[in-house]
Coordinates of C-alpha atoms in Angstrom, one line a residue:
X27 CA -4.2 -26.9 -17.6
X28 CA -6.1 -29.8 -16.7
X29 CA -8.4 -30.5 -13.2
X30 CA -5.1 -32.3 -12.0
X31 CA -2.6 -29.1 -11.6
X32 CA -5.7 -26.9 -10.5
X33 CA -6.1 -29.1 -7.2
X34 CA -3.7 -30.2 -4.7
X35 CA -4.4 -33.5 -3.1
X36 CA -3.6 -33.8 0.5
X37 CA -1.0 -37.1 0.9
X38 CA -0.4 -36.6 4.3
X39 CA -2.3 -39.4 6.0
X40 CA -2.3 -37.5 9.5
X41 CA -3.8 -34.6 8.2
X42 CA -6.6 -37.2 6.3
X43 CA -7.4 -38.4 9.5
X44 CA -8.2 -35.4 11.0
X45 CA -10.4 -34.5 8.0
X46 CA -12.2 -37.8 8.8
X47 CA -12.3 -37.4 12.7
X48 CA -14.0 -34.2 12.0
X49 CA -16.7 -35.6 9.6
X50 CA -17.4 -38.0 12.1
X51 CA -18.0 -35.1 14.8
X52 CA -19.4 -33.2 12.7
X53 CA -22.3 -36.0 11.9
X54 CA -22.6 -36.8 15.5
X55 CA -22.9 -33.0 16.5
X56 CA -25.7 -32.2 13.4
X57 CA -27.6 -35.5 13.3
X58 CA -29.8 -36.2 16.1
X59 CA -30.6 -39.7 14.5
X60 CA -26.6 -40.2 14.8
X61 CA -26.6 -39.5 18.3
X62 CA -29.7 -42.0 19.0
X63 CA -27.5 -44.6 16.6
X64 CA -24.3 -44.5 19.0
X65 CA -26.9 -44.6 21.9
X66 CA -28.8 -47.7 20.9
X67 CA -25.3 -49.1 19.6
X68 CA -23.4 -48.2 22.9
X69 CA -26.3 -50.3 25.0
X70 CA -26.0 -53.4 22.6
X71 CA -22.1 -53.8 23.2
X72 CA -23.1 -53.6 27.1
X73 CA -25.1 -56.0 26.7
X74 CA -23.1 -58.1 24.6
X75 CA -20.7 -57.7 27.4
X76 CA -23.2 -59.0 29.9
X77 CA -24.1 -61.9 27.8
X78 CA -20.4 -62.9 26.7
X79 CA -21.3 -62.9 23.5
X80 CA -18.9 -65.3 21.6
X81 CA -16.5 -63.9 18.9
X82 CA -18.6 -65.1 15.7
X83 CA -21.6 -63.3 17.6
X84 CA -19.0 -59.9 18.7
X85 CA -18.4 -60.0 14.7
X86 CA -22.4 -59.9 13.9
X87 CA -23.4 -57.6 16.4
X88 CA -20.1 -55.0 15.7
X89 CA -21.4 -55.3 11.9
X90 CA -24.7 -54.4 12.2
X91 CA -24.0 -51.4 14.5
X92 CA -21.3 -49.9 12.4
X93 CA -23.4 -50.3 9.1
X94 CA -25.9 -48.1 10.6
X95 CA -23.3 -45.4 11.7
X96 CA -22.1 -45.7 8.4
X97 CA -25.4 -45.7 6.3
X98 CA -26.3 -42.9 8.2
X99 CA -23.1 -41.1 7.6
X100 CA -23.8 -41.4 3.7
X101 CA -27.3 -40.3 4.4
X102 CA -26.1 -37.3 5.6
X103 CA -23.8 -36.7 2.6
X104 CA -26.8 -37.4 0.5
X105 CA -29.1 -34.9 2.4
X106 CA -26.0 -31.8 2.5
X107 CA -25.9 -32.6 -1.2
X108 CA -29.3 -32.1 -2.3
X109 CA -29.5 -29.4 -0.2
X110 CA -26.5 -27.6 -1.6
X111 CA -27.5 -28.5 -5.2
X112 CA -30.9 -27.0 -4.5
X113 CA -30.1 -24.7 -2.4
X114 CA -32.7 -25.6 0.2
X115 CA -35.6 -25.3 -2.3
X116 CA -38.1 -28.3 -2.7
X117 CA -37.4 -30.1 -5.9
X118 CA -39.0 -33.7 -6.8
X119 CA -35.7 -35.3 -7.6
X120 CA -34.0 -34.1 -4.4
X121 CA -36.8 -35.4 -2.2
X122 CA -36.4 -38.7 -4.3
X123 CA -32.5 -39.1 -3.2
X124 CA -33.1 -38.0 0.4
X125 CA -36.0 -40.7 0.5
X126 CA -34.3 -43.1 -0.3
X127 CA -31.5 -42.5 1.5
X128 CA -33.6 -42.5 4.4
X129 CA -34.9 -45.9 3.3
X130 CA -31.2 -47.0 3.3
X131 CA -30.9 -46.3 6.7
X132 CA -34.2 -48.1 7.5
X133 CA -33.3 -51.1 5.8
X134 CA -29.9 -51.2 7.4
X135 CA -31.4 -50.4 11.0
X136 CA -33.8 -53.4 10.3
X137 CA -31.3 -55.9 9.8
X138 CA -29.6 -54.2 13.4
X139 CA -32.9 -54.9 15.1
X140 CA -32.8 -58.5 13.4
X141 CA -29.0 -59.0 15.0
X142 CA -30.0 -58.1 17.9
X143 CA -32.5 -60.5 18.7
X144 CA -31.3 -63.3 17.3
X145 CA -28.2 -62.8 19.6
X146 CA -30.1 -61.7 22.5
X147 CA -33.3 -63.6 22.6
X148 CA -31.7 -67.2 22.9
X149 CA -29.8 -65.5 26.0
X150 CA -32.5 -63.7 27.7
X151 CA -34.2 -66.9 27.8
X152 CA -31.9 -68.5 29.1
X153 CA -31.2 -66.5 31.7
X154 CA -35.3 -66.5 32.6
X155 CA -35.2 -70.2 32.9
X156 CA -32.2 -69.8 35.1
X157 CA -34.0 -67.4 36.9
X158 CA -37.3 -69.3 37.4

């Protein structure tokens, strides 16, 4: 009997989505850096609001805020992983994974910040020299 008889799949793609929905939750409600994330990524869609940002510049600023719910998302699988595997004991490998998973989610919060301002700095001085 191979792996393929032992297991049952699930192909109902309501019951899938539920599985997802909960991974999601289940991130938000664990990771304080996920909470911070939807935070940060909440206030940049008001403000893209309040700047009527343009659809090219609705597609930059949507991607970098979903990459870094995702990223972090895989960061978490990495970290529940390692910690599984290890059972929550220090090994040099493990802390090599979760590093640079961490890094991952650095890098990918980096470019955010960089989407942000260069879609918000142009506006905000615009607005100043309307202002003054």
């Amino acid at each position: 009997m191979d792996l393929k008889d032992r297991t049952k799949k699930n192909k109902h793609f309501i019951n899938s989505l539920e599985f997802a929905i909960q991974g999601v939750k289940t991130v938000f409600k664990e990771e304080r850096n996920m909470r911070k994330h939807v935070v940060f990524g909440g206030l940049a869609i008001i403000a893209g609001l309040i700047f009527q940002l343009n659809r090219i510049e609705w597609l930059w600023l949507l991607l970098a805020i979903f990459l870094v719910w995702i990223v972090e998302i895989i960061n978490t699988v990495f970290e529940n992983v390692v910690d599984m595997v290890t059972d929550y004991h220090f090994h040099p490998i493990g802390k090599k994974i979760k590093d640079m998973a961490a890094g991952a989610v650095l890098l990918t919060s980096l470019f955010s910040v960089v989407v942000g301002l260069i879609l918000f700095i142009p506006k905000l001085i615009e607005l100043v020299k309307e202002l003054f």
